[in-house]
Amino acid sequence: MSPASGPSMLPTFEVVGEWLLVSRLHRFGRGIEVGDVVAYNIPINEEMGVKRVLGMPGDYVLMDTPPDGEGEGGGGGNMIQVPRGHCWIVGDNLAASRDSRLFGPVPLALIRGKVIASVRSFSEFRWITNTLRKVDSPSEP
Amino acid sequence: MATWTANRGGRSRFLRQVSHYLFRYATWIPPLIWFNAYVAQVTFIRGPSMYPFLNPQYNKSLREDLCLVWKLYAQEGLRRGMVVTFSRNPYDPNKVTVKRIVGLEGDVVKTKHPYPYDYVAVPEGHIWVEGDGDKSQDSNYYGPISVRLVTGRVTHVLSPWERAGRVRWWEHPLRMGVHRAA
């Protein structure tokens, strides 16, 4: 249980006043899947961050910010394969988030746990679940 | 006969003694786990990655060096030449690796064979680690590693008597080809 602040996960978490329940059973990336929200040690400074996992080892991810609806902004379309033992971590608020686009893939060993719930006040408790669903593959004829 | 009478009602006394000893010793287990994780740990070094500094006879005997790893404040005050364990080698989060620090953040290091570029500038918050021998999987394989991965430093060698003592990392010659930032 720890407080979180900052704009990087804006649609999911508020900027201030959010308390997160972190499951330490998922530390070191155990059982983490794409789409999970994780708390991790930021590799380039002494702080802790909360971001969403976009790629696990072996996945191909976009290295830069994707362009917005009008095709403006964003970087190149370079993609990399996430190396062994790493994951690609990006905030939900792409414009105000320092994440893997800045410091590259994060070692799974730096993951402290999975965010499983958020509490704003005693009345506002909600579970954080992975909203990605598997697409049913079309049956082959 | 005297002992038999002394043992009458021995079952409850037995249970009381067992629970007493359980309480006395089992309460030490969580503090010991905590101590091993955060303060200091005695551990064996496996493999040739720090040859010839540690495990100099890795190819001749099964004996492994026993080392004391100091874990308190391990990520602060890192210097070139220190022998560190970074728990959780970046490739496999469940393995612990021991290497020597070659470059700190800002240094420009001349890399060795498997690394794709000739020179690398160690980024912010990262270090460049290498094994002493040429049989090690180190930063030349996986690049600079984050300081946050460091879990301890090897401060003493305990087991082979002839080499037991402090690890005098400051007497170890610095590796050639490192342009120091500060």
PDB file of C-alpha atoms in Angstrom:
ATOM      1  CA  MET A   1       0.000   0.000   0.000  1.00  0.00           C
ATOM      2  CA  SER A   2       1.612   3.216  -1.042  1.00  0.00           C
ATOM      3  CA  PRO A   3       0.627   6.674  -2.262  1.00  0.00           C
ATOM      4  CA  ALA A   4       1.115   7.602  -5.888  1.00  0.00           C
ATOM      5  CA  SER A   5       1.271  10.962  -7.575  1.00  0.00           C
ATOM      6  CA  GLY A   6       2.031  12.411 -10.970  1.00  0.00           C
ATOM      7  CA  PRO A   7       0.275  12.829 -14.287  1.00  0.00           C
ATOM      8  CA  SER A   8       1.807   9.942 -16.168  1.00  0.00           C
ATOM      9  CA  MET A   9      -1.083   7.490 -15.674  1.00  0.00           C
ATOM     10  CA  LEU A  10      -3.794  10.137 -15.955  1.00  0.00           C
ATOM     11  CA  PRO A  11      -6.904   8.405 -17.288  1.00  0.00           C
ATOM     12  CA  THR A  12      -6.371   5.502 -14.911  1.00  0.00           C
ATOM     13  CA  PHE A  13      -5.078   7.251 -11.809  1.00  0.00           C
ATOM     14  CA  GLU A  14      -5.554  10.807 -10.602  1.00  0.00           C
ATOM     15  CA  VAL A  15      -2.599  13.144 -10.320  1.00  0.00           C
ATOM     16  CA  VAL A  16      -2.718  13.320  -6.522  1.00  0.00           C
ATOM     17  CA  GLY A  17      -4.481  11.543  -3.735  1.00  0.00           C
ATOM     18  CA  GLU A  18      -4.347   8.055  -5.101  1.00  0.00           C
ATOM     19  CA  TRP A  19      -3.279   5.137  -2.920  1.00  0.00           C
ATOM     20  CA  LEU A  20      -2.343   1.915  -4.627  1.00  0.00           C
ATOM     21  CA  LEU A  21      -2.432  -1.632  -3.332  1.00  0.00           C
ATOM     22  CA  VAL A  22       0.550  -3.471  -4.832  1.00  0.00           C
ATOM     23  CA  SER A  23       0.798  -7.251  -4.877  1.00  0.00           C
ATOM     24  CA  ARG A  24       4.360  -8.221  -4.005  1.00  0.00           C
ATOM     25  CA  LEU A  25       3.672 -11.750  -5.196  1.00  0.00           C
ATOM     26  CA  HIS A  26       4.306 -10.434  -8.700  1.00  0.00           C
ATOM     27  CA  ARG A  27       7.706  -8.977  -7.876  1.00  0.00           C
ATOM     28  CA  PHE A  28      10.544  -9.575 -10.346  1.00  0.00           C
ATOM     29  CA  GLY A  29       7.915  -9.835 -13.041  1.00  0.00           C
ATOM     30  CA  ARG A  30       6.470 -13.132 -11.865  1.00  0.00           C
ATOM     31  CA  GLY A  31       3.242 -13.786 -13.683  1.00  0.00           C
ATOM     32  CA  ILE A  32       3.091 -10.328 -15.251  1.00  0.00           C
ATOM     33  CA  GLU A  33       1.290 -10.082 -18.575  1.00  0.00           C
ATOM     34  CA  VAL A  34       0.953  -7.389 -21.192  1.00  0.00           C
ATOM     35  CA  GLY A  35      -1.599  -4.858 -19.983  1.00  0.00           C
ATOM     36  CA  ASP A  36      -0.894  -5.171 -16.275  1.00  0.00           C
ATOM     37  CA  VAL A  37      -0.161  -2.041 -14.273  1.00  0.00           C
ATOM     38  CA  VAL A  38       3.074  -2.500 -12.330  1.00  0.00           C
ATOM     39  CA  ALA A  39       5.050  -0.605  -9.717  1.00  0.00           C
ATOM     40  CA  TYR A  40       8.743  -0.629 -10.500  1.00  0.00           C
ATOM     41  CA  ASN A  41      12.047   0.945  -9.546  1.00  0.00           C
ATOM     42  CA  ILE A  42      12.964   3.558 -12.122  1.00  0.00           C
ATOM     43  CA  PRO A  43      16.326   2.412 -13.524  1.00  0.00           C
ATOM     44  CA  ILE A  44      17.849   5.871 -13.898  1.00  0.00           C
ATOM     45  CA  ASN A  45      17.085   7.432 -10.531  1.00  0.00           C
ATOM     46  CA  GLU A  46      16.131   6.544  -6.994  1.00  0.00           C
ATOM     47  CA  GLU A  47      12.389   6.718  -7.364  1.00  0.00           C
ATOM     48  CA  MET A  48       9.536   4.334  -7.891  1.00  0.00           C
ATOM     49  CA  GLY A  49       7.069   4.502 -10.758  1.00  0.00           C
ATOM     50  CA  VAL A  50       3.762   3.030 -11.789  1.00  0.00           C
ATOM     51  CA  LYS A  51       3.247   2.238 -15.456  1.00  0.00           C
ATOM     52  CA  ARG A  52       1.539  -0.194 -17.775  1.00  0.00           C
ATOM     53  CA  VAL A  53       3.413  -3.111 -19.326  1.00  0.00           C
ATOM     54  CA  LEU A  54       3.236  -2.999 -23.113  1.00  0.00           C
ATOM     55  CA  GLY A  55       5.715  -5.699 -24.002  1.00  0.00           C
ATOM     56  CA  MET A  56       7.183  -8.806 -22.445  1.00  0.00           C
ATOM     57  CA  PRO A  57      10.436 -10.524 -23.558  1.00  0.00           C
ATOM     58  CA  GLY A  58      10.305 -11.351 -27.217  1.00  0.00           C
ATOM     59  CA  ASP A  59       7.484  -8.958 -28.108  1.00  0.00           C
ATOM     60  CA  TYR A  60       7.968  -6.270 -30.717  1.00  0.00           C
ATOM     61  CA  VAL A  61       7.114  -2.773 -29.508  1.00  0.00           C
ATOM     62  CA  LEU A  62       7.067   0.712 -31.011  1.00  0.00           C
ATOM     63  CA  MET A  63      10.093   2.612 -29.718  1.00  0.00           C
ATOM     64  CA  ASP A  64       8.597   6.087 -30.085  1.00  0.00           C
ATOM     65  CA  THR A  65       5.333   7.853 -29.402  1.00  0.00           C
ATOM     66  CA  PRO A  66       2.683   6.918 -31.937  1.00  0.00           C
ATOM     67  CA  PRO A  67       1.272   9.890 -33.915  1.00  0.00           C
ATOM     68  CA  ASP A  68      -2.091  11.232 -32.837  1.00  0.00           C
ATOM     69  CA  GLY A  69      -5.302  11.109 -34.853  1.00  0.00           C
ATOM     70  CA  GLU A  70      -4.296  13.759 -37.383  1.00  0.00           C
ATOM     71  CA  GLY A  71      -1.001  12.072 -38.013  1.00  0.00           C
ATOM     72  CA  GLU A  72       0.924  14.774 -36.187  1.00  0.00           C
ATOM     73  CA  GLY A  73       3.546  14.504 -33.506  1.00  0.00           C
ATOM     74  CA  GLY A  74       5.117  11.279 -32.504  1.00  0.00           C
ATOM     75  CA  GLY A  75       8.492   9.960 -33.441  1.00  0.00           C
ATOM     76  CA  GLY A  76       9.608   7.519 -36.039  1.00  0.00           C
ATOM     77  CA  GLY A  77       8.084   4.148 -36.530  1.00  0.00           C
ATOM     78  CA  ASN A  78      11.062   2.186 -35.268  1.00  0.00           C
ATOM     79  CA  MET A  79      10.267  -1.013 -33.474  1.00  0.00           C
ATOM     80  CA  ILE A  80      12.498  -3.168 -31.315  1.00  0.00           C
ATOM     81  CA  GLN A  81      12.210  -6.607 -29.848  1.00  0.00           C
ATOM     82  CA  VAL A  82      12.115  -6.534 -26.058  1.00  0.00           C
ATOM     83  CA  PRO A  83      15.268  -8.365 -24.904  1.00  0.00           C
ATOM     84  CA  ARG A  84      15.377 -11.413 -22.670  1.00  0.00           C
ATOM     85  CA  GLY A  85      14.492 -10.643 -19.051  1.00  0.00           C
ATOM     86  CA  HIS A  86      13.137  -7.167 -19.792  1.00  0.00           C
ATOM     87  CA  CYS A  87       9.770  -5.573 -20.358  1.00  0.00           C
ATOM     88  CA  TRP A  88       8.516  -2.447 -22.100  1.00  0.00           C
ATOM     89  CA  ILE A  89       6.717  -0.048 -19.777  1.00  0.00           C
ATOM     90  CA  VAL A  90       4.693   2.975 -20.893  1.00  0.00           C
ATOM     91  CA  GLY A  91       2.407   5.351 -19.008  1.00  0.00           C
ATOM     92  CA  ASP A  92      -1.208   5.784 -19.988  1.00  0.00           C
ATOM     93  CA  ASN A  93      -0.756   9.527 -20.522  1.00  0.00           C
ATOM     94  CA  LEU A  94       1.729   9.410 -23.370  1.00  0.00           C
ATOM     95  CA  ALA A  95       2.367  13.154 -23.414  1.00  0.00           C
ATOM     96  CA  ALA A  96       3.401  13.406 -19.759  1.00  0.00           C
ATOM     97  CA  SER A  97       5.150  10.201 -18.953  1.00  0.00           C
ATOM     98  CA  ARG A  98       8.784   9.260 -18.600  1.00  0.00           C
ATOM     99  CA  ASP A  99       8.887   5.590 -19.428  1.00  0.00           C
ATOM    100  CA  SER A 100      10.599   3.056 -21.645  1.00  0.00           C
ATOM    101  CA  ARG A 101      10.514   5.544 -24.501  1.00  0.00           C
ATOM    102  CA  LEU A 102      13.084   7.497 -22.476  1.00  0.00           C
ATOM    103  CA  PHE A 103      15.150   4.869 -20.693  1.00  0.00           C
ATOM    104  CA  GLY A 104      14.572   1.768 -22.771  1.00  0.00           C
ATOM    105  CA  PRO A 105      13.406  -1.656 -21.685  1.00  0.00           C
ATOM    106  CA  VAL A 106      13.281  -2.201 -17.929  1.00  0.00           C
ATOM    107  CA  PRO A 107      14.761  -5.342 -16.356  1.00  0.00           C
ATOM    108  CA  LEU A 108      12.062  -7.538 -14.870  1.00  0.00           C
ATOM    109  CA  ALA A 109      14.124  -7.611 -11.693  1.00  0.00           C
ATOM    110  CA  LEU A 110      13.208  -3.972 -11.062  1.00  0.00           C
ATOM    111  CA  ILE A 111       9.489  -4.705 -10.942  1.00  0.00           C
ATOM    112  CA  ARG A 112       8.234  -4.406  -7.380  1.00  0.00           C
ATOM    113  CA  GLY A 113       4.762  -5.751  -7.905  1.00  0.00           C
ATOM    114  CA  LYS A 114       1.483  -5.553  -9.697  1.00  0.00           C
ATOM    115  CA  VAL A 115      -1.021  -2.823  -8.870  1.00  0.00           C
ATOM    116  CA  ILE A 116      -4.194  -4.660  -7.945  1.00  0.00           C
ATOM    117  CA  ALA A 117      -6.377  -1.944  -6.422  1.00  0.00           C
ATOM    118  CA  SER A 118      -6.609   1.779  -5.926  1.00  0.00           C
ATOM    119  CA  VAL A 119      -8.129   3.718  -3.053  1.00  0.00           C
ATOM    120  CA  ARG A 120      -8.991   7.390  -3.274  1.00  0.00           C
ATOM    121  CA  SER A 121     -10.887   7.562  -0.035  1.00  0.00           C
ATOM    122  CA  PHE A 122     -12.443   4.954   2.196  1.00  0.00           C
ATOM    123  CA  SER A 123     -15.506   4.863   0.004  1.00  0.00           C
ATOM    124  CA  GLU A 124     -13.767   4.761  -3.349  1.00  0.00           C
ATOM    125  CA  PHE A 125     -12.077   1.408  -3.594  1.00  0.00           C
ATOM    126  CA  ARG A 126     -11.710  -0.216  -6.980  1.00  0.00           C
ATOM    127  CA  TRP A 127      -9.812  -3.172  -8.304  1.00  0.00           C
ATOM    128  CA  ILE A 128      -7.367  -2.580 -11.134  1.00  0.00           C
ATOM    129  CA  THR A 129      -7.738  -5.356 -13.647  1.00  0.00           C
ATOM    130  CA  ASN A 130      -6.078  -6.096 -16.915  1.00  0.00           C
ATOM    131  CA  THR A 131      -8.565  -4.825 -19.482  1.00  0.00           C
ATOM    132  CA  LEU A 132      -6.890  -6.566 -22.383  1.00  0.00           C
ATOM    133  CA  ARG A 133      -8.859  -9.570 -23.527  1.00  0.00           C
ATOM    134  CA  LYS A 134      -7.708 -12.338 -25.770  1.00  0.00           C
ATOM    135  CA  VAL A 135      -9.232 -12.100 -29.215  1.00  0.00           C
ATOM    136  CA  ASP A 136     -10.964 -15.264 -30.221  1.00  0.00           C
ATOM    137  CA  SER A 137      -9.023 -16.435 -33.216  1.00  0.00           C
ATOM    138  CA  PRO A 138     -11.253 -17.030 -36.221  1.00  0.00           C
ATOM    139  CA  SER A 139     -11.744 -20.696 -36.741  1.00  0.00           C
ATOM    140  CA  GLU A 140      -9.884 -22.061 -39.692  1.00  0.00           C
ATOM    141  CA  PRO A 141     -12.066 -23.520 -42.379  1.00  0.00           C
TER     142      PRO A 141
ATOM    143  CA  MET B   1      12.292 -46.378  39.359  1.00  0.00           C
ATOM    144  CA  ALA B   2      12.919 -42.843  40.382  1.00  0.00           C
ATOM    145  CA  THR B   3      13.056 -41.674  36.775  1.00  0.00           C
ATOM    146  CA  TRP B   4       9.771 -43.414  36.017  1.00  0.00           C
ATOM    147  CA  THR B   5       7.984 -41.528  38.726  1.00  0.00           C
ATOM    148  CA  ALA B   6       9.560 -38.306  37.551  1.00  0.00           C
ATOM    149  CA  ASN B   7       8.137 -38.923  34.080  1.00  0.00           C
ATOM    150  CA  ARG B   8       4.560 -39.325  35.213  1.00  0.00           C
ATOM    151  CA  GLY B   9       2.355 -36.889  33.369  1.00  0.00           C
ATOM    152  CA  GLY B  10       5.214 -36.591  30.899  1.00  0.00           C
ATOM    153  CA  ARG B  11       2.997 -35.965  27.892  1.00  0.00           C
ATOM    154  CA  SER B  12       1.974 -32.463  28.847  1.00  0.00           C
ATOM    155  CA  ARG B  13       5.496 -31.652  29.896  1.00  0.00           C
ATOM    156  CA  PHE B  14       6.770 -32.932  26.573  1.00  0.00           C
ATOM    157  CA  LEU B  15       4.333 -30.704  24.695  1.00  0.00           C
ATOM    158  CA  ARG B  16       5.294 -27.770  26.838  1.00  0.00           C
ATOM    159  CA  GLN B  17       8.978 -28.304  26.153  1.00  0.00           C
ATOM    160  CA  VAL B  18       8.437 -28.724  22.415  1.00  0.00           C
ATOM    161  CA  SER B  19       6.427 -25.547  22.178  1.00  0.00           C
ATOM    162  CA  HIS B  20       9.020 -23.798  24.279  1.00  0.00           C
ATOM    163  CA  TYR B  21      11.850 -24.818  21.950  1.00  0.00           C
ATOM    164  CA  LEU B  22       9.775 -24.088  18.867  1.00  0.00           C
ATOM    165  CA  PHE B  23       9.095 -20.604  20.145  1.00  0.00           C
ATOM    166  CA  ARG B  24      12.706 -20.134  21.118  1.00  0.00           C
ATOM    167  CA  TYR B  25      14.168 -21.084  17.743  1.00  0.00           C
ATOM    168  CA  ALA B  26      11.397 -20.406  15.242  1.00  0.00           C
ATOM    169  CA  THR B  27      11.164 -16.768  16.237  1.00  0.00           C
ATOM    170  CA  TRP B  28      14.708 -16.338  14.934  1.00  0.00           C
ATOM    171  CA  ILE B  29      13.821 -17.411  11.416  1.00  0.00           C
ATOM    172  CA  PRO B  30      12.148 -14.192  10.157  1.00  0.00           C
ATOM    173  CA  PRO B  31      14.911 -11.949  11.535  1.00  0.00           C
ATOM    174  CA  LEU B  32      17.513 -14.189   9.893  1.00  0.00           C
ATOM    175  CA  ILE B  33      15.735 -14.028   6.533  1.00  0.00           C
ATOM    176  CA  TRP B  34      15.523 -10.276   6.840  1.00  0.00           C
ATOM    177  CA  PHE B  35      19.189 -10.071   7.793  1.00  0.00           C
ATOM    178  CA  ASN B  36      20.230 -12.169   4.809  1.00  0.00           C
ATOM    179  CA  ALA B  37      18.151 -10.083   2.456  1.00  0.00           C
ATOM    180  CA  TYR B  38      19.099  -6.627   3.624  1.00  0.00           C
ATOM    181  CA  VAL B  39      22.238  -6.615   5.753  1.00  0.00           C
ATOM    182  CA  ALA B  40      24.761  -9.334   4.982  1.00  0.00           C
ATOM    183  CA  GLN B  41      24.897 -12.800   3.542  1.00  0.00           C
ATOM    184  CA  VAL B  42      27.482 -15.555   3.284  1.00  0.00           C
ATOM    185  CA  THR B  43      27.370 -17.167  -0.105  1.00  0.00           C
ATOM    186  CA  PHE B  44      29.266 -19.468  -2.438  1.00  0.00           C
ATOM    187  CA  ILE B  45      30.569 -18.151  -5.737  1.00  0.00           C
ATOM    188  CA  ARG B  46      29.812 -20.410  -8.647  1.00  0.00           C
ATOM    189  CA  GLY B  47      31.499 -20.513 -11.991  1.00  0.00           C
ATOM    190  CA  PRO B  48      34.444 -18.795 -13.622  1.00  0.00           C
ATOM    191  CA  SER B  49      33.036 -15.314 -14.075  1.00  0.00           C
ATOM    192  CA  MET B  50      35.449 -13.630 -11.645  1.00  0.00           C
ATOM    193  CA  TYR B  51      38.420 -15.899 -12.449  1.00  0.00           C
ATOM    194  CA  PRO B  52      41.242 -15.478 -11.441  1.00  0.00           C
ATOM    195  CA  PHE B  53      40.140 -13.259  -8.557  1.00  0.00           C
ATOM    196  CA  LEU B  54      37.493 -15.616  -7.231  1.00  0.00           C
ATOM    197  CA  ASN B  55      37.347 -19.341  -7.935  1.00  0.00           C
ATOM    198  CA  PRO B  56      40.903 -19.468  -9.383  1.00  0.00           C
ATOM    199  CA  GLN B  57      40.710 -23.243  -9.589  1.00  0.00           C
ATOM    200  CA  TYR B  58      37.294 -23.513 -11.133  1.00  0.00           C
ATOM    201  CA  ASN B  59      38.559 -25.912 -13.786  1.00  0.00           C
ATOM    202  CA  LYS B  60      40.653 -28.040 -11.436  1.00  0.00           C
ATOM    203  CA  SER B  61      38.507 -28.621  -8.372  1.00  0.00           C
ATOM    204  CA  LEU B  62      34.957 -28.526  -7.191  1.00  0.00           C
ATOM    205  CA  ARG B  63      35.834 -26.170  -4.371  1.00  0.00           C
ATOM    206  CA  GLU B  64      33.971 -22.893  -4.458  1.00  0.00           C
ATOM    207  CA  ASP B  65      34.891 -19.670  -2.763  1.00  0.00           C
ATOM    208  CA  LEU B  66      32.826 -18.627   0.227  1.00  0.00           C
ATOM    209  CA  CYS B  67      32.270 -14.894   0.376  1.00  0.00           C
ATOM    210  CA  LEU B  68      30.637 -12.341   2.620  1.00  0.00           C
ATOM    211  CA  VAL B  69      28.304 -10.045   0.712  1.00  0.00           C
ATOM    212  CA  TRP B  70      27.430  -6.783   2.424  1.00  0.00           C
ATOM    213  CA  LYS B  71      24.005  -5.595   1.369  1.00  0.00           C
ATOM    214  CA  LEU B  72      23.326  -2.536   3.487  1.00  0.00           C
ATOM    215  CA  TYR B  73      23.393   0.661   1.403  1.00  0.00           C
ATOM    216  CA  ALA B  74      24.775  -1.334  -1.500  1.00  0.00           C
ATOM    217  CA  GLN B  75      23.621   1.084  -4.154  1.00  0.00           C
ATOM    218  CA  GLU B  76      25.318   4.130  -2.643  1.00  0.00           C
ATOM    219  CA  GLY B  77      28.892   5.215  -3.178  1.00  0.00           C
ATOM    220  CA  LEU B  78      29.765   2.740  -5.900  1.00  0.00           C
ATOM    221  CA  ARG B  79      33.344   3.054  -7.190  1.00  0.00           C
ATOM    222  CA  ARG B  80      35.262   1.623 -10.098  1.00  0.00           C
ATOM    223  CA  GLY B  81      36.899  -1.652  -9.155  1.00  0.00           C
ATOM    224  CA  MET B  82      34.362  -2.743  -6.555  1.00  0.00           C
ATOM    225  CA  VAL B  83      33.116  -6.293  -6.728  1.00  0.00           C
ATOM    226  CA  VAL B  84      29.335  -6.177  -6.633  1.00  0.00           C
ATOM    227  CA  THR B  85      26.524  -8.692  -6.785  1.00  0.00           C
ATOM    228  CA  PHE B  86      23.596  -7.569  -8.777  1.00  0.00           C
ATOM    229  CA  SER B  87      20.841  -9.669  -7.900  1.00  0.00           C
ATOM    230  CA  ARG B  88      19.067 -10.573 -10.747  1.00  0.00           C
ATOM    231  CA  ASN B  89      21.095 -10.577 -13.790  1.00  0.00           C
ATOM    232  CA  PRO B  90      19.165  -8.563 -16.342  1.00  0.00           C
ATOM    233  CA  TYR B  91      18.532 -11.618 -18.471  1.00  0.00           C
ATOM    234  CA  ASP B  92      17.094 -13.771 -15.741  1.00  0.00           C
ATOM    235  CA  PRO B  93      15.473 -12.129 -12.727  1.00  0.00           C
ATOM    236  CA  ASN B  94      15.983 -15.191 -10.563  1.00  0.00           C
ATOM    237  CA  LYS B  95      19.766 -15.369 -10.772  1.00  0.00           C
ATOM    238  CA  VAL B  96      22.390 -13.470  -8.821  1.00  0.00           C
ATOM    239  CA  THR B  97      25.593 -12.472 -10.563  1.00  0.00           C
ATOM    240  CA  VAL B  98      28.912 -11.195  -9.263  1.00  0.00           C
ATOM    241  CA  LYS B  99      31.024  -8.815 -11.347  1.00  0.00           C
ATOM    242  CA  ARG B 100      33.483  -5.961 -11.019  1.00  0.00           C
ATOM    243  CA  ILE B 101      32.457  -2.374 -11.721  1.00  0.00           C
ATOM    244  CA  VAL B 102      34.404  -1.016 -14.689  1.00  0.00           C
ATOM    245  CA  GLY B 103      32.611   2.215 -15.490  1.00  0.00           C
ATOM    246  CA  LEU B 104      30.276   4.557 -13.660  1.00  0.00           C
ATOM    247  CA  GLU B 105      27.659   6.825 -15.188  1.00  0.00           C
ATOM    248  CA  GLY B 106      29.121   9.243 -17.716  1.00  0.00           C
ATOM    249  CA  ASP B 107      32.234   7.167 -18.400  1.00  0.00           C
ATOM    250  CA  VAL B 108      33.144   6.187 -21.925  1.00  0.00           C
ATOM    251  CA  VAL B 109      34.171   2.542 -22.024  1.00  0.00           C
ATOM    252  CA  LYS B 110      35.960   0.701 -24.794  1.00  0.00           C
ATOM    253  CA  THR B 111      33.930  -2.443 -25.138  1.00  0.00           C
ATOM    254  CA  LYS B 112      35.023  -5.997 -25.805  1.00  0.00           C
ATOM    255  CA  HIS B 113      34.001  -8.574 -28.317  1.00  0.00           C
ATOM    256  CA  PRO B 114      30.281  -9.371 -28.372  1.00  0.00           C
ATOM    257  CA  TYR B 115      29.194  -5.758 -27.921  1.00  0.00           C
ATOM    258  CA  PRO B 116      28.075  -4.238 -31.238  1.00  0.00           C
ATOM    259  CA  TYR B 117      29.780  -0.853 -30.804  1.00  0.00           C
ATOM    260  CA  ASP B 118      33.425  -0.020 -30.099  1.00  0.00           C
ATOM    261  CA  TYR B 119      32.778   2.610 -27.446  1.00  0.00           C
ATOM    262  CA  VAL B 120      29.838   3.174 -25.157  1.00  0.00           C
ATOM    263  CA  ALA B 121      28.915   6.088 -22.892  1.00  0.00           C
ATOM    264  CA  VAL B 122      27.421   4.682 -19.700  1.00  0.00           C
ATOM    265  CA  PRO B 123      24.008   6.353 -19.296  1.00  0.00           C
ATOM    266  CA  GLU B 124      22.615   8.087 -16.243  1.00  0.00           C
ATOM    267  CA  GLY B 125      22.034   5.804 -13.290  1.00  0.00           C
ATOM    268  CA  HIS B 126      23.839   2.875 -14.892  1.00  0.00           C
ATOM    269  CA  ILE B 127      27.175   1.105 -14.434  1.00  0.00           C
ATOM    270  CA  TRP B 128      29.352  -0.999 -16.694  1.00  0.00           C
ATOM    271  CA  VAL B 129      30.269  -4.339 -15.118  1.00  0.00           C
ATOM    272  CA  GLU B 130      32.703  -6.970 -16.282  1.00  0.00           C
ATOM    273  CA  GLY B 131      34.097 -10.197 -14.946  1.00  0.00           C
ATOM    274  CA  ASP B 132      37.839 -10.417 -14.386  1.00  0.00           C
ATOM    275  CA  GLY B 133      38.394 -13.299 -16.728  1.00  0.00           C
ATOM    276  CA  ASP B 134      37.339 -13.629 -20.306  1.00  0.00           C
ATOM    277  CA  LYS B 135      34.824 -16.341 -19.470  1.00  0.00           C
ATOM    278  CA  SER B 136      32.093 -14.118 -18.213  1.00  0.00           C
ATOM    279  CA  GLN B 137      28.743 -12.927 -19.442  1.00  0.00           C
ATOM    280  CA  ASP B 138      28.891  -9.281 -18.511  1.00  0.00           C
ATOM    281  CA  SER B 139      28.004  -5.837 -19.792  1.00  0.00           C
ATOM    282  CA  ASN B 140      29.641  -6.739 -23.085  1.00  0.00           C
ATOM    283  CA  TYR B 141      26.694  -9.079 -23.578  1.00  0.00           C
ATOM    284  CA  TYR B 142      23.796  -7.149 -22.090  1.00  0.00           C
ATOM    285  CA  GLY B 143      25.030  -3.568 -21.995  1.00  0.00           C
ATOM    286  CA  PRO B 144      25.222  -1.216 -19.037  1.00  0.00           C
ATOM    287  CA  ILE B 145      23.060  -2.213 -16.077  1.00  0.00           C
ATOM    288  CA  SER B 146      21.008  -0.035 -13.794  1.00  0.00           C
ATOM    289  CA  VAL B 147      22.408   0.763 -10.358  1.00  0.00           C
ATOM    290  CA  ARG B 148      19.035  -0.279  -8.958  1.00  0.00           C
ATOM    291  CA  LEU B 149      19.882  -3.886  -9.790  1.00  0.00           C
ATOM    292  CA  VAL B 150      22.879  -3.901  -7.443  1.00  0.00           C
ATOM    293  CA  THR B 151      22.138  -5.800  -4.243  1.00  0.00           C
ATOM    294  CA  GLY B 152      25.458  -6.075  -2.464  1.00  0.00           C
ATOM    295  CA  ARG B 153      29.204  -5.885  -2.539  1.00  0.00           C
ATOM    296  CA  VAL B 154      31.651  -8.685  -1.882  1.00  0.00           C
ATOM    297  CA  THR B 155      33.671  -7.482   1.084  1.00  0.00           C
ATOM    298  CA  HIS B 156      35.420 -10.583   2.421  1.00  0.00           C
ATOM    299  CA  VAL B 157      36.571 -13.932   1.141  1.00  0.00           C
ATOM    300  CA  LEU B 158      35.991 -16.547   3.837  1.00  0.00           C
ATOM    301  CA  SER B 159      36.595 -19.998   2.598  1.00  0.00           C
ATOM    302  CA  PRO B 160      39.931 -20.969   1.110  1.00  0.00           C
ATOM    303  CA  TRP B 161      42.152 -20.154   4.068  1.00  0.00           C
ATOM    304  CA  GLU B 162      45.111 -19.041   1.996  1.00  0.00           C
ATOM    305  CA  ARG B 163      43.102 -16.276   0.336  1.00  0.00           C
ATOM    306  CA  ALA B 164      40.769 -15.372   3.195  1.00  0.00           C
ATOM    307  CA  GLY B 165      40.511 -11.730   4.103  1.00  0.00           C
ATOM    308  CA  ARG B 166      39.143  -8.467   2.912  1.00  0.00           C
ATOM    309  CA  VAL B 167      38.501  -7.897  -0.744  1.00  0.00           C
ATOM    310  CA  ARG B 168      40.967  -5.106  -1.507  1.00  0.00           C
ATOM    311  CA  TRP B 169      39.158  -3.844  -4.533  1.00  0.00           C
ATOM    312  CA  TRP B 170      41.001  -0.512  -4.439  1.00  0.00           C
ATOM    313  CA  GLU B 171      44.303  -2.310  -5.065  1.00  0.00           C
ATOM    314  CA  HIS B 172      42.990  -3.957  -8.186  1.00  0.00           C
ATOM    315  CA  PRO B 173      44.283  -2.228 -11.338  1.00  0.00           C
ATOM    316  CA  LEU B 174      41.585  -0.349 -13.192  1.00  0.00           C
ATOM    317  CA  ARG B 175      40.744  -1.677 -16.579  1.00  0.00           C
ATOM    318  CA  MET B 176      42.348   0.057 -19.537  1.00  0.00           C
ATOM    319  CA  GLY B 177      40.142   1.896 -21.980  1.00  0.00           C
ATOM    320  CA  VAL B 178      37.821   3.686 -19.586  1.00  0.00           C
ATOM    321  CA  HIS B 179      37.559   7.437 -19.953  1.00  0.00           C
ATOM    322  CA  ARG B 180      36.447   8.657 -16.554  1.00  0.00           C
ATOM    323  CA  ALA B 181      33.809  11.328 -16.320  1.00  0.00           C
ATOM    324  CA  ALA B 182      34.778  12.476 -12.827  1.00  0.00           C
TER     325      ALA B 182
END
